[in-house]
């Protein structure tokens, strides 16, 4: 019976690899994103590389998709598999689905995680970007198992204090989320802490019986570990306890996450005037952001 990707990832985690190499044909999208994600998660002692059998160039949509989750891969370049010293590599993960992946002749643990090439998906820019996000998020999910963070099981959740505002603002800015009004009178923040480090946050703005959910953010090294779901659950409980009737939000990247949580897409014209008068609606989020609602009662 073939092992599942999770079983393979857990086995690799236990093996503690020293040099992980990601391979695909062009080394422009999947393997580049995998390299960036692994670098953000792996201990400093682990070397991470990527390469291809027909290297081309770093895909700019991959750069954009990675920047959305706070990972900068602009310094990475496409490389040939022949340029990687085989004696240094102890783990090879191939990512091709439609093509024949590069052959690795060195001695190493080999895993194959076939993922669709996002560069070949979609008929317009929005569809292509979404395809890159899908592959990015799947890689994050798998690599979070390989490079499990030691403090995941020690996360504490609670209300933010005044001394947390600077860390909240820095986290939102790193993830390219609106942060200009952090510290203002309206948003109430809940945070996640790993020891003394603020690693996640979510905001609520109340407007009578309605509320705006905003600024759901998780530190890149812990993305894929369930913190986003946990923070959302904290915010939902807080909203329900305060008697909130409906929870609204705007998102440019996470509409499918919130759809799975029971939110539905709506037109902005159907949102109560008090909510649309918020800074989030008026100026902080672009007009292209998806508007969603979840009715709590």
C-alpha atoms as an extended CHARMM CRD file, in Angstrom:
* protein
*
       297  EXT
         1         1  UNK       CA              0.0000000000        0.0000000000        0.0000000000  PROA      1               0.0000000000
         2         2  UNK       CA              1.3770000000        3.4220000000       -0.9910000000  PROA      2               0.0000000000
         3         3  UNK       CA              1.9790000000        5.7790000000        1.9240000000  PROA      3               0.0000000000
         4         4  UNK       CA             -0.0330000000        8.9860000000        2.0630000000  PROA      4               0.0000000000
         5         5  UNK       CA              1.7220000000       12.3330000000        1.8510000000  PROA      5               0.0000000000
         6         6  UNK       CA              1.1040000000       12.8420000000        5.5830000000  PROA      6               0.0000000000
         7         7  UNK       CA              2.7180000000        9.5210000000        6.4750000000  PROA      7               0.0000000000
         8         8  UNK       CA              5.6840000000       10.4130000000        4.2590000000  PROA      8               0.0000000000
         9         9  UNK       CA              5.9250000000       13.8710000000        5.8160000000  PROA      9               0.0000000000
        10        10  UNK       CA              5.8380000000       12.4910000000        9.3560000000  PROA      10              0.0000000000
        11        11  UNK       CA              8.5220000000        9.9250000000        8.4930000000  PROA      11              0.0000000000
        12        12  UNK       CA             10.6700000000       12.6640000000        7.0050000000  PROA      12              0.0000000000
        13        13  UNK       CA             10.1510000000       14.8160000000       10.1000000000  PROA      13              0.0000000000
        14        14  UNK       CA             11.3540000000       11.9440000000       12.2810000000  PROA      14              0.0000000000
        15        15  UNK       CA             14.3960000000       11.4180000000       10.0320000000  PROA      15              0.0000000000
        16        16  UNK       CA             15.5220000000       15.0480000000       10.5020000000  PROA      16              0.0000000000
        17        17  UNK       CA             16.8680000000       15.7350000000        7.0030000000  PROA      17              0.0000000000
        18        18  UNK       CA             19.9760000000       17.8740000000        6.5720000000  PROA      18              0.0000000000
        19        19  UNK       CA             19.5410000000       18.9810000000        2.9370000000  PROA      19              0.0000000000
        20        20  UNK       CA             16.1610000000       18.9150000000        1.1970000000  PROA      20              0.0000000000
        21        21  UNK       CA             16.0330000000       19.4100000000       -2.5750000000  PROA      21              0.0000000000
        22        22  UNK       CA             12.7770000000       20.2210000000       -4.4180000000  PROA      22              0.0000000000
        23        23  UNK       CA             12.6560000000       19.3250000000       -8.1130000000  PROA      23              0.0000000000
        24        24  UNK       CA             10.3890000000       20.1330000000      -11.0500000000  PROA      24              0.0000000000
        25        25  UNK       CA             11.0730000000       20.7290000000      -14.7280000000  PROA      25              0.0000000000
        26        26  UNK       CA             11.4080000000       24.5150000000      -15.0280000000  PROA      26              0.0000000000
        27        27  UNK       CA             12.2580000000       25.3780000000      -11.3960000000  PROA      27              0.0000000000
        28        28  UNK       CA             10.0690000000       28.4400000000      -11.7880000000  PROA      28              0.0000000000
        29        29  UNK       CA              6.9490000000       27.9000000000       -9.6600000000  PROA      29              0.0000000000
        30        30  UNK       CA              6.2240000000       24.7910000000       -7.5680000000  PROA      30              0.0000000000
        31        31  UNK       CA              9.7900000000       24.0110000000       -6.5150000000  PROA      31              0.0000000000
        32        32  UNK       CA             10.5780000000       27.6920000000       -5.9470000000  PROA      32              0.0000000000
        33        33  UNK       CA              7.5590000000       28.1220000000       -3.6710000000  PROA      33              0.0000000000
        34        34  UNK       CA              8.4610000000       24.9080000000       -1.8540000000  PROA      34              0.0000000000
        35        35  UNK       CA             11.9910000000       26.1950000000       -1.3060000000  PROA      35              0.0000000000
        36        36  UNK       CA             10.7190000000       29.4770000000        0.1260000000  PROA      36              0.0000000000
        37        37  UNK       CA              8.2090000000       27.7920000000        2.4250000000  PROA      37              0.0000000000
        38        38  UNK       CA             10.7160000000       25.2170000000        3.6570000000  PROA      38              0.0000000000
        39        39  UNK       CA             13.2730000000       27.9370000000        4.3750000000  PROA      39              0.0000000000
        40        40  UNK       CA             10.6960000000       29.7750000000        6.5060000000  PROA      40              0.0000000000
        41        41  UNK       CA              9.9460000000       26.6270000000        8.5260000000  PROA      41              0.0000000000
        42        42  UNK       CA             13.1570000000       24.5890000000        8.7090000000  PROA      42              0.0000000000
        43        43  UNK       CA             15.7750000000       24.9720000000       11.4530000000  PROA      43              0.0000000000
        44        44  UNK       CA             18.8330000000       26.9960000000       10.4870000000  PROA      44              0.0000000000
        45        45  UNK       CA             20.8770000000       23.7850000000       10.3780000000  PROA      45              0.0000000000
        46        46  UNK       CA             18.8240000000       22.4160000000        7.4530000000  PROA      46              0.0000000000
        47        47  UNK       CA             19.8190000000       23.3780000000        3.9240000000  PROA      47              0.0000000000
        48        48  UNK       CA             17.0100000000       23.8370000000        1.4100000000  PROA      48              0.0000000000
        49        49  UNK       CA             17.4440000000       23.9350000000       -2.3800000000  PROA      49              0.0000000000
        50        50  UNK       CA             15.4090000000       23.6890000000       -5.5550000000  PROA      50              0.0000000000
        51        51  UNK       CA             16.3270000000       22.9210000000       -9.1550000000  PROA      51              0.0000000000
        52        52  UNK       CA             14.9570000000       21.7650000000      -12.5030000000  PROA      52              0.0000000000
        53        53  UNK       CA             15.8810000000       19.6880000000      -15.5400000000  PROA      53              0.0000000000
        54        54  UNK       CA             15.0590000000       22.6360000000      -17.8400000000  PROA      54              0.0000000000
        55        55  UNK       CA             15.4900000000       25.7130000000      -15.6200000000  PROA      55              0.0000000000
        56        56  UNK       CA             13.8920000000       28.9230000000      -16.8590000000  PROA      56              0.0000000000
        57        57  UNK       CA             13.1690000000       31.8750000000      -14.5490000000  PROA      57              0.0000000000
        58        58  UNK       CA             11.3760000000       32.5990000000      -11.3120000000  PROA      58              0.0000000000
        59        59  UNK       CA              7.6830000000       33.0930000000      -12.1220000000  PROA      59              0.0000000000
        60        60  UNK       CA              6.5200000000       36.5550000000      -10.9530000000  PROA      60              0.0000000000
        61        61  UNK       CA              3.1180000000       35.1540000000       -9.9520000000  PROA      61              0.0000000000
        62        62  UNK       CA              4.9180000000       32.7780000000       -7.5910000000  PROA      62              0.0000000000
        63        63  UNK       CA              6.6450000000       35.7950000000       -6.0580000000  PROA      63              0.0000000000
        64        64  UNK       CA              3.2890000000       37.5600000000       -5.6310000000  PROA      64              0.0000000000
        65        65  UNK       CA              1.5610000000       34.5180000000       -4.1070000000  PROA      65              0.0000000000
        66        66  UNK       CA              4.3930000000       34.0020000000       -1.6350000000  PROA      66              0.0000000000
        67        67  UNK       CA              4.4710000000       37.6660000000       -0.6510000000  PROA      67              0.0000000000
        68        68  UNK       CA              0.8130000000       37.3410000000        0.3760000000  PROA      68              0.0000000000
        69        69  UNK       CA              1.8920000000       34.9900000000        3.1830000000  PROA      69              0.0000000000
        70        70  UNK       CA              4.9050000000       37.0470000000        4.1910000000  PROA      70              0.0000000000
        71        71  UNK       CA              7.6100000000       35.0120000000        2.4260000000  PROA      71              0.0000000000
        72        72  UNK       CA             10.0200000000       36.8660000000        0.1370000000  PROA      72              0.0000000000
        73        73  UNK       CA             11.5060000000       34.6790000000       -2.6350000000  PROA      73              0.0000000000
        74        74  UNK       CA             12.7640000000       37.4780000000       -4.8790000000  PROA      74              0.0000000000
        75        75  UNK       CA             16.3960000000       36.4840000000       -4.2410000000  PROA      75              0.0000000000
        76        76  UNK       CA             15.8410000000       32.9090000000       -5.4740000000  PROA      76              0.0000000000
        77        77  UNK       CA             16.8300000000       31.9400000000       -9.0230000000  PROA      77              0.0000000000
        78        78  UNK       CA             16.1500000000       28.9790000000      -11.3050000000  PROA      78              0.0000000000
        79        79  UNK       CA             18.9370000000       26.3990000000      -11.1970000000  PROA      79              0.0000000000
        80        80  UNK       CA             19.8330000000       23.2250000000      -13.0740000000  PROA      80              0.0000000000
        81        81  UNK       CA             19.6750000000       19.9180000000      -11.2660000000  PROA      81              0.0000000000
        82        82  UNK       CA             23.2130000000       19.3040000000      -12.5910000000  PROA      82              0.0000000000
        83        83  UNK       CA             24.4680000000       22.2150000000      -10.4760000000  PROA      83              0.0000000000
        84        84  UNK       CA             23.4590000000       20.5740000000       -7.1790000000  PROA      84              0.0000000000
        85        85  UNK       CA             26.2470000000       18.4420000000       -5.6090000000  PROA      85              0.0000000000
        86        86  UNK       CA             24.5680000000       15.0490000000       -5.1260000000  PROA      86              0.0000000000
        87        87  UNK       CA             26.6690000000       14.0630000000       -2.1160000000  PROA      87              0.0000000000
        88        88  UNK       CA             25.2190000000       16.9380000000       -0.0730000000  PROA      88              0.0000000000
        89        89  UNK       CA             21.5270000000       16.0250000000       -0.5590000000  PROA      89              0.0000000000
        90        90  UNK       CA             19.8090000000       13.4770000000        1.6630000000  PROA      90              0.0000000000
        91        91  UNK       CA             16.1470000000       14.1350000000        0.6670000000  PROA      91              0.0000000000
        92        92  UNK       CA             14.6260000000       14.8040000000       -2.7590000000  PROA      92              0.0000000000
        93        93  UNK       CA             10.9810000000       15.8110000000       -3.2310000000  PROA      93              0.0000000000
        94        94  UNK       CA              9.7070000000       15.8780000000       -6.8210000000  PROA      94              0.0000000000
        95        95  UNK       CA              6.6330000000       18.0020000000       -7.5310000000  PROA      95              0.0000000000
        96        96  UNK       CA              5.7420000000       17.4100000000      -11.1920000000  PROA      96              0.0000000000
        97        97  UNK       CA              2.2670000000       16.1310000000      -12.0520000000  PROA      97              0.0000000000
        98        98  UNK       CA              1.7990000000       16.4980000000      -15.8140000000  PROA      98              0.0000000000
        99        99  UNK       CA              5.4730000000       16.2570000000      -16.8420000000  PROA      99              0.0000000000
       100       100  UNK       CA              8.2990000000       13.8070000000      -16.2700000000  PROA      100             0.0000000000
       101       101  UNK       CA             10.1820000000       15.0210000000      -13.2170000000  PROA      101             0.0000000000
       102       102  UNK       CA             13.9740000000       15.3580000000      -13.2460000000  PROA      102             0.0000000000
       103       103  UNK       CA             15.9180000000       12.2170000000      -12.4250000000  PROA      103             0.0000000000
       104       104  UNK       CA             18.0930000000       12.3160000000       -9.3060000000  PROA      104             0.0000000000
       105       105  UNK       CA             21.0360000000        9.9230000000       -9.4420000000  PROA      105             0.0000000000
       106       106  UNK       CA             22.4300000000       10.6130000000       -6.0060000000  PROA      106             0.0000000000
       107       107  UNK       CA             21.7120000000        8.6100000000       -2.8780000000  PROA      107             0.0000000000
       108       108  UNK       CA             18.7930000000       10.1980000000       -1.0610000000  PROA      108             0.0000000000
       109       109  UNK       CA             15.3360000000        9.5880000000        0.3460000000  PROA      109             0.0000000000
       110       110  UNK       CA             12.9170000000       10.2420000000       -2.5250000000  PROA      110             0.0000000000
       111       111  UNK       CA              9.3380000000       11.4700000000       -2.1990000000  PROA      111             0.0000000000
       112       112  UNK       CA              6.9720000000       12.3790000000       -5.0140000000  PROA      112             0.0000000000
       113       113  UNK       CA              4.3040000000       14.9820000000       -4.2950000000  PROA      113             0.0000000000
       114       114  UNK       CA              2.7520000000       15.5120000000       -7.7140000000  PROA      114             0.0000000000
       115       115  UNK       CA              1.0480000000       18.9150000000       -7.7950000000  PROA      115             0.0000000000
       116       116  UNK       CA             -0.4700000000       20.6370000000      -10.8430000000  PROA      116             0.0000000000
       117       117  UNK       CA              1.6240000000       23.2760000000      -12.6000000000  PROA      117             0.0000000000
       118       118  UNK       CA             -0.0690000000       26.5990000000      -11.6860000000  PROA      118             0.0000000000
       119       119  UNK       CA              1.6680000000       28.3340000000      -14.5930000000  PROA      119             0.0000000000
       120       120  UNK       CA             -0.4800000000       26.2860000000      -16.9730000000  PROA      120             0.0000000000
       121       121  UNK       CA             -3.7850000000       26.9600000000      -15.1880000000  PROA      121             0.0000000000
       122       122  UNK       CA             -6.5050000000       29.5230000000      -15.8030000000  PROA      122             0.0000000000
       123       123  UNK       CA             -7.4330000000       31.8080000000      -18.6430000000  PROA      123             0.0000000000
       124       124  UNK       CA             -6.8840000000       35.1500000000      -16.9010000000  PROA      124             0.0000000000
       125       125  UNK       CA             -4.6710000000       36.7210000000      -14.2440000000  PROA      125             0.0000000000
       126       126  UNK       CA             -7.1130000000       36.1470000000      -11.3750000000  PROA      126             0.0000000000
       127       127  UNK       CA             -7.4680000000       32.4290000000      -12.1780000000  PROA      127             0.0000000000
       128       128  UNK       CA             -3.7170000000       31.9810000000      -12.5430000000  PROA      128             0.0000000000
       129       129  UNK       CA             -3.0340000000       33.7130000000       -9.2270000000  PROA      129             0.0000000000
       130       130  UNK       CA             -5.5980000000       31.4810000000       -7.5240000000  PROA      130             0.0000000000
       131       131  UNK       CA             -3.8970000000       28.3940000000       -8.9860000000  PROA      131             0.0000000000
       132       132  UNK       CA             -0.5800000000       29.5440000000       -7.4980000000  PROA      132             0.0000000000
       133       133  UNK       CA             -2.2870000000       30.1200000000       -4.1420000000  PROA      133             0.0000000000
       134       134  UNK       CA             -3.7510000000       26.6160000000       -4.2090000000  PROA      134             0.0000000000
       135       135  UNK       CA             -0.3450000000       25.0120000000       -4.7900000000  PROA      135             0.0000000000
       136       136  UNK       CA              1.2820000000       27.3350000000       -2.2330000000  PROA      136             0.0000000000
       137       137  UNK       CA             -1.2390000000       26.4150000000        0.4530000000  PROA      137             0.0000000000
       138       138  UNK       CA             -0.9310000000       22.6850000000       -0.2270000000  PROA      138             0.0000000000
       139       139  UNK       CA              2.8410000000       22.9370000000        0.0540000000  PROA      139             0.0000000000
       140       140  UNK       CA              2.4870000000       24.8660000000        3.2970000000  PROA      140             0.0000000000
       141       141  UNK       CA              0.1700000000       22.1930000000        4.6750000000  PROA      141             0.0000000000
       142       142  UNK       CA              2.6100000000       19.4020000000        3.8910000000  PROA      142             0.0000000000
       143       143  UNK       CA              5.8260000000       21.1490000000        4.8590000000  PROA      143             0.0000000000
       144       144  UNK       CA              4.3210000000       22.2470000000        8.1860000000  PROA      144             0.0000000000
       145       145  UNK       CA              4.2640000000       18.5200000000        9.0220000000  PROA      145             0.0000000000
       146       146  UNK       CA              7.8580000000       17.9550000000        7.8580000000  PROA      146             0.0000000000
       147       147  UNK       CA              9.1760000000       20.9650000000        9.7670000000  PROA      147             0.0000000000
       148       148  UNK       CA              6.7910000000       20.9610000000       12.7090000000  PROA      148             0.0000000000
       149       149  UNK       CA              7.4230000000       23.9530000000       14.9320000000  PROA      149             0.0000000000
       150       150  UNK       CA              8.4370000000       23.0050000000       18.4820000000  PROA      150             0.0000000000
       151       151  UNK       CA              6.1010000000       25.5340000000       20.0980000000  PROA      151             0.0000000000
       152       152  UNK       CA              2.8820000000       24.6590000000       18.2340000000  PROA      152             0.0000000000
       153       153  UNK       CA              1.5260000000       22.7170000000       21.1940000000  PROA      153             0.0000000000
       154       154  UNK       CA              2.2210000000       25.5850000000       23.5760000000  PROA      154             0.0000000000
       155       155  UNK       CA              0.1710000000       28.3020000000       21.8480000000  PROA      155             0.0000000000
       156       156  UNK       CA             -1.8830000000       30.4790000000       24.1920000000  PROA      156             0.0000000000
       157       157  UNK       CA             -4.8390000000       32.6000000000       23.0890000000  PROA      157             0.0000000000
       158       158  UNK       CA             -6.2890000000       35.7010000000       24.7110000000  PROA      158             0.0000000000
       159       159  UNK       CA             -7.2040000000       39.3710000000       24.3490000000  PROA      159             0.0000000000
       160       160  UNK       CA             -4.5440000000       41.7800000000       23.1390000000  PROA      160             0.0000000000
       161       161  UNK       CA             -3.1190000000       44.3600000000       25.4930000000  PROA      161             0.0000000000
       162       162  UNK       CA             -1.8840000000       47.8350000000       24.6800000000  PROA      162             0.0000000000
       163       163  UNK       CA              1.7020000000       46.5590000000       24.5630000000  PROA      163             0.0000000000
       164       164  UNK       CA              0.7260000000       44.0690000000       21.8130000000  PROA      164             0.0000000000
       165       165  UNK       CA             -0.2790000000       46.7210000000       19.2760000000  PROA      165             0.0000000000
       166       166  UNK       CA              3.2070000000       47.1920000000       17.8350000000  PROA      166             0.0000000000
       167       167  UNK       CA              3.6330000000       43.4500000000       17.2620000000  PROA      167             0.0000000000
       168       168  UNK       CA              0.1450000000       43.2120000000       15.7100000000  PROA      168             0.0000000000
       169       169  UNK       CA              0.9400000000       46.0710000000       13.3540000000  PROA      169             0.0000000000
       170       170  UNK       CA              4.2780000000       44.5120000000       12.3570000000  PROA      170             0.0000000000
       171       171  UNK       CA              2.6630000000       41.1260000000       11.6490000000  PROA      171             0.0000000000
       172       172  UNK       CA             -0.0900000000       42.6660000000        9.5070000000  PROA      172             0.0000000000
       173       173  UNK       CA              2.4040000000       44.7480000000        7.5440000000  PROA      173             0.0000000000
       174       174  UNK       CA              4.5850000000       41.6950000000        6.9210000000  PROA      174             0.0000000000
       175       175  UNK       CA              1.5580000000       39.9160000000        5.4340000000  PROA      175             0.0000000000
       176       176  UNK       CA              0.5210000000       42.9910000000        3.4070000000  PROA      176             0.0000000000
       177       177  UNK       CA             -2.6920000000       43.4580000000        5.3870000000  PROA      177             0.0000000000
       178       178  UNK       CA             -4.1440000000       46.8510000000        6.4250000000  PROA      178             0.0000000000
       179       179  UNK       CA             -2.5570000000       48.0760000000        9.6490000000  PROA      179             0.0000000000
       180       180  UNK       CA             -3.0170000000       51.8280000000        9.5640000000  PROA      180             0.0000000000
       181       181  UNK       CA             -5.8050000000       51.9350000000       12.1610000000  PROA      181             0.0000000000
       182       182  UNK       CA             -4.3350000000       49.4270000000       14.6340000000  PROA      182             0.0000000000
       183       183  UNK       CA             -4.4660000000       51.1300000000       18.0040000000  PROA      183             0.0000000000
       184       184  UNK       CA             -7.5840000000       53.1000000000       17.1230000000  PROA      184             0.0000000000
       185       185  UNK       CA            -10.7130000000       53.0420000000       19.2740000000  PROA      185             0.0000000000
       186       186  UNK       CA            -12.7590000000       50.5740000000       17.2090000000  PROA      186             0.0000000000
       187       187  UNK       CA            -10.8720000000       47.2570000000       16.6210000000  PROA      187             0.0000000000
       188       188  UNK       CA            -10.6790000000       44.7230000000       19.4420000000  PROA      188             0.0000000000
       189       189  UNK       CA             -7.9010000000       42.1730000000       18.8830000000  PROA      189             0.0000000000
       190       190  UNK       CA             -7.4480000000       38.6070000000       20.0390000000  PROA      190             0.0000000000
       191       191  UNK       CA             -3.9430000000       37.1890000000       19.7860000000  PROA      191             0.0000000000
       192       192  UNK       CA             -2.0080000000       33.9200000000       19.7810000000  PROA      192             0.0000000000
       193       193  UNK       CA              1.2850000000       33.6950000000       21.6470000000  PROA      193             0.0000000000
       194       194  UNK       CA              4.0940000000       31.1580000000       21.5050000000  PROA      194             0.0000000000
       195       195  UNK       CA              5.9700000000       31.7730000000       24.7350000000  PROA      195             0.0000000000
       196       196  UNK       CA              6.6490000000       35.5270000000       24.5920000000  PROA      196             0.0000000000
       197       197  UNK       CA              6.2080000000       35.8980000000       20.8240000000  PROA      197             0.0000000000
       198       198  UNK       CA              2.9730000000       37.1560000000       19.2590000000  PROA      198             0.0000000000
       199       199  UNK       CA              2.3890000000       34.7340000000       16.3740000000  PROA      199             0.0000000000
       200       200  UNK       CA             -1.1980000000       35.4660000000       15.3240000000  PROA      200             0.0000000000
       201       201  UNK       CA             -4.0610000000       37.9030000000       15.6210000000  PROA      201             0.0000000000
       202       202  UNK       CA             -7.6480000000       38.5570000000       14.6060000000  PROA      202             0.0000000000
       203       203  UNK       CA             -9.7430000000       41.6990000000       14.9950000000  PROA      203             0.0000000000
       204       204  UNK       CA            -13.4120000000       42.4290000000       15.6720000000  PROA      204             0.0000000000
       205       205  UNK       CA            -15.1810000000       45.7300000000       15.1640000000  PROA      205             0.0000000000
       206       206  UNK       CA            -18.7010000000       45.9380000000       16.6250000000  PROA      206             0.0000000000
       207       207  UNK       CA            -21.4220000000       48.0380000000       15.0280000000  PROA      207             0.0000000000
       208       208  UNK       CA            -24.6050000000       47.5640000000       17.0500000000  PROA      208             0.0000000000
       209       209  UNK       CA            -25.8070000000       43.9990000000       16.4800000000  PROA      209             0.0000000000
       210       210  UNK       CA            -23.3570000000       43.4820000000       13.6200000000  PROA      210             0.0000000000
       211       211  UNK       CA            -19.5870000000       43.0690000000       13.6080000000  PROA      211             0.0000000000
       212       212  UNK       CA            -16.6850000000       43.1710000000       11.1700000000  PROA      212             0.0000000000
       213       213  UNK       CA            -14.1290000000       40.3690000000       11.2540000000  PROA      213             0.0000000000
       214       214  UNK       CA            -10.7160000000       41.5740000000       10.1390000000  PROA      214             0.0000000000
       215       215  UNK       CA             -6.9490000000       41.1780000000       10.3060000000  PROA      215             0.0000000000
       216       216  UNK       CA             -6.7930000000       37.3860000000       10.6600000000  PROA      216             0.0000000000
       217       217  UNK       CA             -3.0410000000       36.8030000000       10.4570000000  PROA      217             0.0000000000
       218       218  UNK       CA             -0.5580000000       34.0720000000       11.4020000000  PROA      218             0.0000000000
       219       219  UNK       CA              3.2430000000       34.2800000000       11.4390000000  PROA      219             0.0000000000
       220       220  UNK       CA              4.6370000000       32.5910000000        8.2810000000  PROA      220             0.0000000000
       221       221  UNK       CA              6.5680000000       29.9130000000       10.1580000000  PROA      221             0.0000000000
       222       222  UNK       CA              3.3390000000       28.6850000000       11.7860000000  PROA      222             0.0000000000
       223       223  UNK       CA              1.0100000000       28.8840000000        8.8230000000  PROA      223             0.0000000000
       224       224  UNK       CA             -0.5540000000       25.5300000000        8.1070000000  PROA      224             0.0000000000
       225       225  UNK       CA             -0.4400000000       24.5060000000       11.7800000000  PROA      225             0.0000000000
       226       226  UNK       CA             -4.0880000000       25.3360000000       12.5160000000  PROA      226             0.0000000000
       227       227  UNK       CA             -3.6090000000       28.7330000000       14.1670000000  PROA      227             0.0000000000
       228       228  UNK       CA             -5.8310000000       30.5240000000       11.6550000000  PROA      228             0.0000000000
       229       229  UNK       CA             -8.7380000000       28.1880000000       12.4030000000  PROA      229             0.0000000000
       230       230  UNK       CA             -8.1510000000       28.5130000000       16.1420000000  PROA      230             0.0000000000
       231       231  UNK       CA             -8.0530000000       32.3170000000       16.0200000000  PROA      231             0.0000000000
       232       232  UNK       CA            -11.2120000000       32.3810000000       13.9370000000  PROA      232             0.0000000000
       233       233  UNK       CA            -12.9290000000       30.1180000000       16.4870000000  PROA      233             0.0000000000
       234       234  UNK       CA            -11.8900000000       32.5150000000       19.2480000000  PROA      234             0.0000000000
       235       235  UNK       CA            -13.3070000000       35.4780000000       17.3400000000  PROA      235             0.0000000000
       236       236  UNK       CA            -16.5360000000       33.6260000000       16.5320000000  PROA      236             0.0000000000
       237       237  UNK       CA            -17.0450000000       32.7390000000       20.2000000000  PROA      237             0.0000000000
       238       238  UNK       CA            -16.3980000000       36.3500000000       21.2220000000  PROA      238             0.0000000000
       239       239  UNK       CA            -18.8920000000       37.6240000000       18.6250000000  PROA      239             0.0000000000
       240       240  UNK       CA            -21.5810000000       35.1200000000       19.6450000000  PROA      240             0.0000000000
       241       241  UNK       CA            -21.1040000000       35.8780000000       23.3440000000  PROA      241             0.0000000000
       242       242  UNK       CA            -21.5690000000       39.6030000000       22.7140000000  PROA      242             0.0000000000
       243       243  UNK       CA            -24.8790000000       38.9810000000       20.9100000000  PROA      243             0.0000000000
       244       244  UNK       CA            -23.6550000000       39.6480000000       17.3720000000  PROA      244             0.0000000000
       245       245  UNK       CA            -26.3360000000       39.0320000000       14.7590000000  PROA      245             0.0000000000
       246       246  UNK       CA            -24.1680000000       38.9210000000       11.6330000000  PROA      246             0.0000000000
       247       247  UNK       CA            -20.4250000000       38.8370000000       11.0320000000  PROA      247             0.0000000000
       248       248  UNK       CA            -19.0920000000       40.6010000000        7.9080000000  PROA      248             0.0000000000
       249       249  UNK       CA            -15.6420000000       40.6030000000        6.3140000000  PROA      249             0.0000000000
       250       250  UNK       CA            -13.6190000000       41.6440000000        3.2790000000  PROA      250             0.0000000000
       251       251  UNK       CA            -10.8830000000       39.4330000000        1.8300000000  PROA      251             0.0000000000
       252       252  UNK       CA             -8.6500000000       39.4030000000       -1.2230000000  PROA      252             0.0000000000
       253       253  UNK       CA             -7.1080000000       35.9690000000       -0.6940000000  PROA      253             0.0000000000
       254       254  UNK       CA             -9.0500000000       33.8490000000        1.8120000000  PROA      254             0.0000000000
       255       255  UNK       CA            -12.6150000000       33.6380000000        0.4770000000  PROA      255             0.0000000000
       256       256  UNK       CA            -12.4350000000       29.8520000000        0.1900000000  PROA      256             0.0000000000
       257       257  UNK       CA            -11.1940000000       29.5050000000        3.7690000000  PROA      257             0.0000000000
       258       258  UNK       CA            -14.1330000000       31.5510000000        5.0160000000  PROA      258             0.0000000000
       259       259  UNK       CA            -16.5860000000       29.7740000000        2.7210000000  PROA      259             0.0000000000
       260       260  UNK       CA            -15.6390000000       26.5200000000        4.4420000000  PROA      260             0.0000000000
       261       261  UNK       CA            -16.3140000000       28.2850000000        7.7630000000  PROA      261             0.0000000000
       262       262  UNK       CA            -19.8930000000       29.0740000000        6.7190000000  PROA      262             0.0000000000
       263       263  UNK       CA            -19.5250000000       32.5470000000        5.1940000000  PROA      263             0.0000000000
       264       264  UNK       CA            -21.3250000000       33.3940000000        1.9490000000  PROA      264             0.0000000000
       265       265  UNK       CA            -20.4680000000       36.0130000000       -0.6620000000  PROA      265             0.0000000000
       266       266  UNK       CA            -22.6870000000       39.0850000000       -0.8370000000  PROA      266             0.0000000000
       267       267  UNK       CA            -22.7570000000       42.4450000000       -2.6050000000  PROA      267             0.0000000000
       268       268  UNK       CA            -21.4630000000       45.4120000000       -0.6390000000  PROA      268             0.0000000000
       269       269  UNK       CA            -24.7740000000       47.1700000000       -1.1730000000  PROA      269             0.0000000000
       270       270  UNK       CA            -26.4600000000       44.6840000000        1.1780000000  PROA      270             0.0000000000
       271       271  UNK       CA            -24.0790000000       45.3780000000        4.0730000000  PROA      271             0.0000000000
       272       272  UNK       CA            -25.4510000000       47.6350000000        6.8650000000  PROA      272             0.0000000000
       273       273  UNK       CA            -24.4230000000       51.2610000000        6.5390000000  PROA      273             0.0000000000
       274       274  UNK       CA            -22.6300000000       51.2640000000        9.9070000000  PROA      274             0.0000000000
       275       275  UNK       CA            -20.3100000000       48.4820000000        8.7260000000  PROA      275             0.0000000000
       276       276  UNK       CA            -19.6380000000       49.9920000000        5.2990000000  PROA      276             0.0000000000
       277       277  UNK       CA            -18.7330000000       53.2240000000        7.0880000000  PROA      277             0.0000000000
       278       278  UNK       CA            -15.7470000000       51.5180000000        8.7070000000  PROA      278             0.0000000000
       279       279  UNK       CA            -12.2300000000       52.3740000000        7.5860000000  PROA      279             0.0000000000
       280       280  UNK       CA            -11.8550000000       48.7900000000        6.3650000000  PROA      280             0.0000000000
       281       281  UNK       CA            -14.6760000000       49.3010000000        3.8540000000  PROA      281             0.0000000000
       282       282  UNK       CA            -14.0490000000       52.9560000000        3.0560000000  PROA      282             0.0000000000
       283       283  UNK       CA            -10.3190000000       52.9730000000        2.3970000000  PROA      283             0.0000000000
       284       284  UNK       CA             -8.2220000000       50.1030000000        3.7540000000  PROA      284             0.0000000000
       285       285  UNK       CA             -9.4240000000       47.2580000000        1.4950000000  PROA      285             0.0000000000
       286       286  UNK       CA             -9.5390000000       47.5150000000       -2.3140000000  PROA      286             0.0000000000
       287       287  UNK       CA            -12.8180000000       47.5640000000       -4.2290000000  PROA      287             0.0000000000
       288       288  UNK       CA            -11.8720000000       44.1580000000       -5.6560000000  PROA      288             0.0000000000
       289       289  UNK       CA            -12.0230000000       42.5130000000       -2.1960000000  PROA      289             0.0000000000
       290       290  UNK       CA            -14.6860000000       39.8360000000       -1.7610000000  PROA      290             0.0000000000
       291       291  UNK       CA            -17.4530000000       40.7370000000        0.7080000000  PROA      291             0.0000000000
       292       292  UNK       CA            -18.8400000000       37.9130000000        2.8670000000  PROA      292             0.0000000000
       293       293  UNK       CA            -21.2630000000       37.3950000000        5.7390000000  PROA      293             0.0000000000
       294       294  UNK       CA            -22.0930000000       34.7630000000        8.3380000000  PROA      294             0.0000000000
       295       295  UNK       CA            -25.3850000000       35.0240000000       10.2330000000  PROA      295             0.0000000000
       296       296  UNK       CA            -25.0290000000       34.0060000000       13.8600000000  PROA      296             0.0000000000
       297       297  UNK       CA            -28.7060000000       34.2810000000       14.7800000000  PROA      297             0.0000000000
